[in-house]
Amino acid sequence: MNIKTIQTVFSNTLLFFLLFLIPTSPLFAQNKDGAIHLPDTIPYP
């Protein structure tokens, strides 16, 4: 595997995490409108 292939696999994996795992993570509460909000344990400014 060359550098280009590694970069492509890394980018696709990162995109997968962002699109699928983060929205469905219990750390995030998903509202009815589909927007992702931070958990209430994080103090808002």
N, CA, C and O atoms as a DFTB+ gen file, in Angstrom:
180 C
 N C O
     1  1       0.841      -1.201       0.000
     2  2       0.000       0.000       0.000
     3  2       0.873       1.247       0.000
     4  3       1.811       1.380       0.786
     5  1       0.531       2.154      -0.910
     6  2       1.289       3.396      -0.956
     7  2       0.628       4.455      -0.082
     8  3      -0.408       4.210       0.536
     9  1       1.233       5.619      -0.040
    10  2       0.737       6.693       0.834
    11  2      -0.676       7.121       0.422
    12  3      -1.524       7.380       1.275
    13  1      -0.920       7.192      -0.890
    14  2      -2.221       7.653      -1.384
    15  2      -3.347       6.724      -0.923
    16  3      -4.423       7.178      -0.535
    17  1      -3.081       5.426      -0.974
    18  2      -4.098       4.460      -0.560
    19  2      -4.394       4.589       0.927
    20  3      -5.550       4.519       1.343
    21  1      -3.351       4.776       1.726
    22  2      -3.529       4.932       3.161
    23  2      -4.339       6.180       3.476
    24  3      -5.207       6.162       4.348
    25  1      -4.051       7.262       2.764
    26  2      -4.790       8.511       2.983
    27  2      -6.266       8.340       2.620
    28  3      -7.144       8.862       3.308
    29  1      -6.531       7.609       1.541
    30  2      -7.914       7.401       1.113
    31  2      -8.680       6.577       2.143
    32  3      -9.811       6.911       2.496
    33  1      -8.063       5.504       2.620
    34  2      -8.711       4.652       3.622
    35  2      -8.947       5.436       4.901
    36  3     -10.002       5.313       5.523
    37  1      -7.964       6.247       5.298
    38  2      -8.108       7.042       6.511
    39  2      -9.238       8.058       6.377
    40  3     -10.016       8.258       7.310
    41  1      -9.322       8.691       5.225
    42  2     -10.377       9.685       5.000
    43  2     -11.760       9.030       5.018
    44  3     -12.702       9.567       5.601
    45  1     -11.871       7.877       4.379
    46  2     -13.160       7.184       4.334
    47  2     -13.576       6.719       5.732
    48  3     -14.753       6.784       6.089
    49  1     -12.606       6.250       6.519
    50  2     -12.913       5.811       7.878
    51  2     -13.350       6.989       8.731
    52  3     -14.299       6.878       9.507
    53  1     -12.660       8.126       8.591
    54  2     -13.014       9.316       9.353
    55  2     -14.417       9.795       8.969
    56  3     -15.206      10.189       9.828
    57  1     -14.713       9.756       7.676
    58  2     -16.033      10.166       7.204
    59  2     -17.114       9.242       7.756
    60  3     -18.204       9.688       8.115
    61  1     -16.794       7.940       7.818
    62  2     -17.745       6.973       8.362
    63  2     -18.055       7.277       9.820
    64  3     -19.213       7.241      10.235
    65  1     -17.014       7.576      10.598
    66  2     -17.222       7.915      11.999
    67  2     -18.090       9.161      12.146
    68  3     -18.997       9.204      12.978
    69  1     -17.806      10.164      11.336
    70  2     -18.553      11.421      11.443
    71  2     -20.020      11.244      11.058
    72  3     -20.906      11.813      11.696
    73  1     -20.271      10.460      10.022
    74  2     -21.634      10.358       9.506
    75  2     -22.505       9.398      10.301
    76  3     -23.698       9.643      10.483
    77  1     -21.903       8.289      10.782
    78  2     -22.719       7.237      11.362
    79  2     -22.574       7.096      12.869
    80  3     -23.574       6.999      13.580
    81  1     -21.340       7.085      13.366
    82  2     -21.150       6.763      14.771
    83  2     -21.431       7.925      15.703
    84  3     -21.988       7.731      16.784
    85  1     -21.050       9.143      15.296
    86  2     -21.256      10.293      16.182
    87  2     -22.750      10.632      16.359
    88  3     -23.173      10.860      17.492
    89  1     -23.558      10.674      15.299
    90  2     -24.982      11.000      15.505
    91  2     -25.725       9.963      16.339
    92  3     -26.691      10.301      17.023
    93  1     -25.288       8.706      16.293
    94  2     -25.999       7.657      17.019
    95  2     -25.359       7.384      18.377
    96  3     -25.797       6.492      19.104
    97  1     -24.336       8.140      18.713
    98  2     -23.658       7.934      19.989
    99  2     -24.532       8.416      21.143
   100  3     -25.207       9.439      21.025
   101  1     -24.525       7.687      22.255
   102  2     -25.323       8.100      23.419
   103  2     -24.835       9.412      24.026
   104  3     -25.539      10.020      24.832
   105  1     -23.635       9.854      23.645
   106  2     -23.118      11.127      24.147
   107  2     -23.879      12.302      23.553
   108  3     -23.865      13.407      24.095
   109  1     -24.544      12.046      22.434
   110  2     -25.277      13.124      21.772
   111  2     -26.771      12.843      21.829
   112  3     -27.210      11.704      21.669
   113  1     -27.536      13.888      22.058
   114  2     -28.990      13.751      22.033
   115  2     -29.498      14.281      20.702
   116  3     -29.193      15.410      20.319
   117  1     -30.261      13.476      20.008
   118  2     -30.741      13.878      18.687
   119  2     -32.204      14.307      18.797
   120  3     -33.066      13.522      19.192
   121  1     -32.466      15.550      18.445
   122  2     -33.823      16.069      18.522
   123  2     -34.664      15.595      17.347
   124  3     -34.155      14.943      16.436
   125  1     -35.949      15.923      17.367
   126  2     -36.858      15.482      16.314
   127  2     -36.491      16.090      14.967
   128  3     -36.769      15.507      13.919
   129  1     -35.864      17.271      14.997
   130  2     -35.493      17.913      13.735
   131  2     -34.221      17.314      13.138
   132  3     -33.806      17.698      12.045
   133  1     -33.601      16.371      13.857
   134  2     -32.421      15.704      13.340
   135  2     -31.134      16.426      13.672
   136  3     -30.055      15.952      13.317
   137  1     -31.221      17.573      14.352
   138  2     -30.014      18.317      14.707
   139  2     -29.313      17.630      15.879
   140  3     -29.962      17.066      16.761
   141  1     -28.001      17.685      15.874
   142  2     -27.211      17.075      16.943
   143  2     -26.867      18.139      17.973
   144  3     -26.343      19.201      17.638
   145  1     -27.168      17.838      19.229
   146  2     -26.903      18.794      20.302
   147  2     -25.977      18.175      21.335
   148  3     -25.972      16.961      21.540
   149  1     -25.195      19.030      21.981
   150  2     -24.292      18.541      23.013
   151  2     -25.091      18.110      24.234
   152  3     -26.171      18.640      24.491
   153  1     -24.557      17.137      24.996
   154  2     -25.249      16.709      26.205
   155  2     -25.330      17.830      27.237
   156  3     -24.523      18.760      27.224
   157  1     -26.307      17.733      28.126
   158  2     -26.555      18.797      29.095
   159  2     -25.452      18.904      30.140
   160  3     -25.377      19.896      30.864
   161  1     -24.589      17.881      30.225
   162  2     -23.544      17.917      31.241
   163  2     -22.457      18.925      30.888
   164  3     -21.657      19.305      31.743
   165  1     -22.429      19.356      29.631
   166  2     -21.439      20.360      29.224
   167  2     -22.033      21.747      29.449
   168  3     -23.072      22.069      28.871
   169  1     -21.402      22.562      30.266
   170  2     -21.940      23.896      30.546
   171  2     -21.906      24.773      29.293
   172  3     -20.892      24.841      28.597
   173  1     -23.010      25.431      29.020
   174  2     -23.065      26.320      27.872
   175  2     -22.555      27.704      28.253
   176  3     -22.720      28.129      29.396
   177  1     -21.944      28.403      27.321
   178  2     -21.435      29.745      27.617
   179  2     -22.570      30.758      27.815
   180  3     -22.310      31.933      28.071
